[in-house]
Amino acid sequence: MTETVAAPPVRTTRTARPASAGKRPEGQWALDGHEPLNPNEEFKAAEDPLLVRDRIERIYSREGFASITPDDLRGRMRWWGLYTQRKPGIDGGRTASLPPEDLEDEHFMMRVRSDGGTLDAAQLRAIADISMRFARNTADVTDRQNIQLHWVRIEDVPTIWRRLEQVGLSTTEACGDCPRVIVGSPVAGVGADEILDATPAVREIAARYIGDPSLSNLPRKYKTAVSWLPDVPYEINDLAFLGAVHPEHGPGFGMWVGGGLSTVPILAQHVGVWIPLSDVPDVWVAVARLFRDYGYRRLRSRARLKFLVADWGVEKFRRVLEEEYLGRPLPDGPAPSLPPAPIDHIGVHRQRDGLSYVGAAPVAGRLSGTKLAALADLAESHGSGRVRLTPYQKLLVLDVADPEPLISALAEIGLQARPSPWRRNTMACTGIEYCKLAIVETKERAATLVKELEKRLANEEASLTINVNGCPNSCARTQVADIGLKGQLVPDENGRQVEGFQIHLGGTLTLSSDQQGTFGKKLRGLKTTAADLPDYVERLTRAYLADRTDPSESFTAWIARCDESSLQ
């Protein structure tokens, strides 16, 4: 067996407390020692999950799916962007009742990371080629700027890795209890309103710390964002840096910690510090190490950083970060100035160099290898070959001199630069088509919903966000959409259990000067079957348009004041 990687030293003066002292240990390494307290912690302690790549290349890809051990299959392989996908034909009512071996197919979802959402034509063509050769022409852009492929066989994984790495891409730590893809502004370095380009920090973090064995055993996933512009959902990350101008020191970054959704949603808190661009990587890794050492490991349901921050409070978090991990205080700093409206980059926008970028919308992030190959050609023929992915399942083509021909060409491959508000504002997670946790179908449901609303409400001036989720885990951000849909089984008119959604209304993030982050309202019994979803959204939208005080009243504000009977 490969030698186990020793746990890194803890930078703290505290001594481990005995289990008998006080409350039940939470599995915090800095206080309770390193004894694993659940099966996930056990397989991580037994071997650094990153080391599974060697077995994939030497054994599993040669001997096939049946040769993969359970801890590697359902545990360590996630650290290389690989999840088994759902076996076709299993309905959502059986999701929670079947053992993993009955639920999973012998094919994988593979997640390709794209830190900051940056891709070039060569990288697009590599992903497109892999999709068409090894993934049945599948490709989805996620709401964390990744590309996900499906139907990947273990026998093909080493070849796929070599092809990705030839163009500077990887799947390293795209999943698992480790640093996930670093979300960044899709217009970093080109945006006309950007004062400070965060790209150097994103690149340095990725180069220094992705694949670092000292950070490959965190309590849970570590989701982070680094952006000057508030065009990323910074409040739902474990750690986020957002551009702010200090009255004395000038442009730098503010810091938010402790955000995350899933079944216990919490918005990140502003720490009140100012960080220069050059220090962002050091603070990023200091927070990662603090999370590693103090994060809760006993229960996975409480292992995200948000629970530690909620228990400690921001003041204690900052004190421990400065005293035990940075060795210096951070200067106090202001919150950023927010724009008058949220930024999504769809359409034509001027770059700082006088060229333009064009933002286009697929439907709920659904692409294909064929479309990616065509997109690479268009990015080269109409621009410089540079493409960016957004954290809203959209994409941009940069460096365009004449946008109109590109807009027409994008439309021919199903990418709309002038989309309807419904296509523009609808997201969906993977859903039951491939996900083992899902209860309902999402991607096709979202596409059908968009098509219906485009017909029914074509002449109405409504711009509502709709987030379609296949289960309670909120990968498509149920709680922070105007209309958040959480997949579950619901009774139809005949009492049969069918696919449907619990409805959350009026959620939002703080992305503009007139917004204040809040979670959507859940009303008792407010659910819809999937079949009735277009009717419900149409009825709700018309009620909002008819009852709002004036066109400036947001859906969130209307939901907060309206009679609940209007929401049924």
Short mmCIF file of N, CA, C and O in Angstrom, two decimals, residues 32 36 48 56 63 68 85 108 151 162 174 191 237 240 279-280 287 347 355 369 372 381 410 434-435 437 452 467 557:
data_model
loop_
_atom_site.label_atom_id
_atom_site.label_comp_id
_atom_site.label_asym_id
_atom_site.label_seq_id
_atom_site.Cartn_x
_atom_site.Cartn_y
_atom_site.Cartn_z
N ASP A 32 -9.13 18.34 19.61
CA ASP A 32 -9.55 16.98 19.95
C ASP A 32 -8.61 15.89 19.45
O ASP A 32 -8.88 14.70 19.66
N PRO A 36 -10.18 9.62 13.76
CA PRO A 36 -11.35 9.74 12.86
C PRO A 36 -12.64 9.39 13.59
O PRO A 36 -12.70 8.41 14.34
N ASP A 48 -3.95 9.65 1.85
CA ASP A 48 -4.26 10.89 1.16
C ASP A 48 -5.09 10.55 -0.09
O ASP A 48 -4.64 9.80 -0.96
N ILE A 56 -5.86 4.40 -10.23
CA ILE A 56 -6.72 4.55 -11.41
C ILE A 56 -5.93 4.27 -12.67
O ILE A 56 -6.39 3.56 -13.58
N GLU A 63 -8.21 -2.96 -15.34
CA GLU A 63 -9.00 -4.11 -14.89
C GLU A 63 -10.50 -3.83 -14.85
O GLU A 63 -11.29 -4.75 -14.64
N ILE A 68 -12.58 -1.69 -8.70
CA ILE A 68 -12.43 -0.50 -7.85
C ILE A 68 -12.95 -0.81 -6.44
O ILE A 68 -14.07 -1.28 -6.26
N GLN A 85 -22.26 8.04 -11.71
CA GLN A 85 -23.53 8.66 -12.02
C GLN A 85 -24.67 7.69 -11.73
O GLN A 85 -24.45 6.50 -11.48
N PHE A 108 -19.09 7.42 -15.05
CA PHE A 108 -18.77 8.52 -14.15
C PHE A 108 -19.17 9.86 -14.73
O PHE A 108 -19.15 10.07 -15.95
N TRP A 151 -21.12 9.89 -18.64
CA TRP A 151 -20.91 8.64 -19.36
C TRP A 151 -19.42 8.31 -19.55
O TRP A 151 -19.04 7.63 -20.49
N ARG A 162 -4.64 12.95 -19.74
CA ARG A 162 -3.50 13.39 -20.57
C ARG A 162 -3.94 14.45 -21.57
O ARG A 162 -3.21 15.43 -21.79
N ALA A 174 -11.50 18.76 -8.10
CA ALA A 174 -12.75 19.34 -8.58
C ALA A 174 -13.92 18.90 -7.70
O ALA A 174 -15.00 19.50 -7.76
N GLY A 191 -12.82 43.92 -17.92
CA GLY A 191 -14.02 44.69 -17.59
C GLY A 191 -13.74 46.18 -17.48
O GLY A 191 -12.79 46.61 -16.82
N ASN A 237 -20.22 31.50 -0.40
CA ASN A 237 -18.94 30.80 -0.38
C ASN A 237 -18.40 30.68 1.04
O ASN A 237 -18.71 31.51 1.90
N ALA A 240 -14.72 34.49 0.55
CA ALA A 240 -14.80 35.29 -0.67
C ALA A 240 -14.06 36.61 -0.46
O ALA A 240 -14.11 37.21 0.61
N ASP A 279 -1.55 39.98 -1.03
CA ASP A 279 -1.73 39.17 0.18
C ASP A 279 -2.89 38.19 0.09
O ASP A 279 -3.07 37.36 0.99
N VAL A 280 -3.71 38.29 -0.96
CA VAL A 280 -4.88 37.43 -1.06
C VAL A 280 -4.52 35.94 -0.99
O VAL A 280 -5.15 35.18 -0.24
N VAL A 287 -6.88 30.83 5.88
CA VAL A 287 -8.24 30.42 6.21
C VAL A 287 -8.42 28.92 5.96
O VAL A 287 -9.07 28.23 6.75
N GLY A 347 -25.25 39.78 -23.30
CA GLY A 347 -25.34 40.83 -24.31
C GLY A 347 -23.97 41.35 -24.69
O GLY A 347 -22.94 40.69 -24.47
N LEU A 355 -12.43 47.01 -27.38
CA LEU A 355 -13.13 45.88 -28.00
C LEU A 355 -14.37 45.55 -27.16
O LEU A 355 -14.65 46.22 -26.17
N GLY A 369 -20.49 18.53 -26.59
CA GLY A 369 -19.17 18.61 -27.21
C GLY A 369 -19.23 19.30 -28.56
O GLY A 369 -18.33 20.09 -28.90
N LEU A 372 -19.37 23.02 -28.01
CA LEU A 372 -18.10 23.56 -27.53
C LEU A 372 -17.09 23.67 -28.67
O LEU A 372 -16.33 24.65 -28.73
N SER A 381 -12.57 33.02 -34.70
CA SER A 381 -12.85 33.77 -35.92
C SER A 381 -13.40 35.16 -35.65
O SER A 381 -13.24 36.07 -36.47
N LEU A 410 -23.66 32.67 -32.88
CA LEU A 410 -23.94 32.01 -31.61
C LEU A 410 -25.38 31.49 -31.58
O LEU A 410 -25.64 30.37 -31.10
N TYR A 434 -28.62 12.18 -14.08
CA TYR A 434 -27.30 11.63 -13.77
C TYR A 434 -26.99 11.59 -12.27
O TYR A 434 -26.10 10.84 -11.85
N CYS A 435 -27.65 12.41 -11.46
CA CYS A 435 -27.24 12.57 -10.06
C CYS A 435 -27.89 11.53 -9.16
O CYS A 435 -29.10 11.35 -9.17
N LEU A 437 -28.26 11.72 -5.97
CA LEU A 437 -29.00 12.32 -4.86
C LEU A 437 -30.34 12.91 -5.29
O LEU A 437 -31.17 13.25 -4.46
N GLU A 452 -42.18 27.43 -22.43
CA GLU A 452 -43.58 27.78 -22.15
C GLU A 452 -43.72 29.24 -21.74
O GLU A 452 -44.62 29.95 -22.19
N ASN A 467 -34.55 29.06 -10.12
CA ASN A 467 -33.50 28.07 -9.88
C ASN A 467 -34.14 26.71 -9.61
O ASN A 467 -34.87 26.55 -8.64
N ALA A 557 -39.38 42.38 -2.69
CA ALA A 557 -40.17 43.32 -1.88
C ALA A 557 -41.65 42.99 -1.96
O ALA A 557 -42.38 43.09 -0.95
#
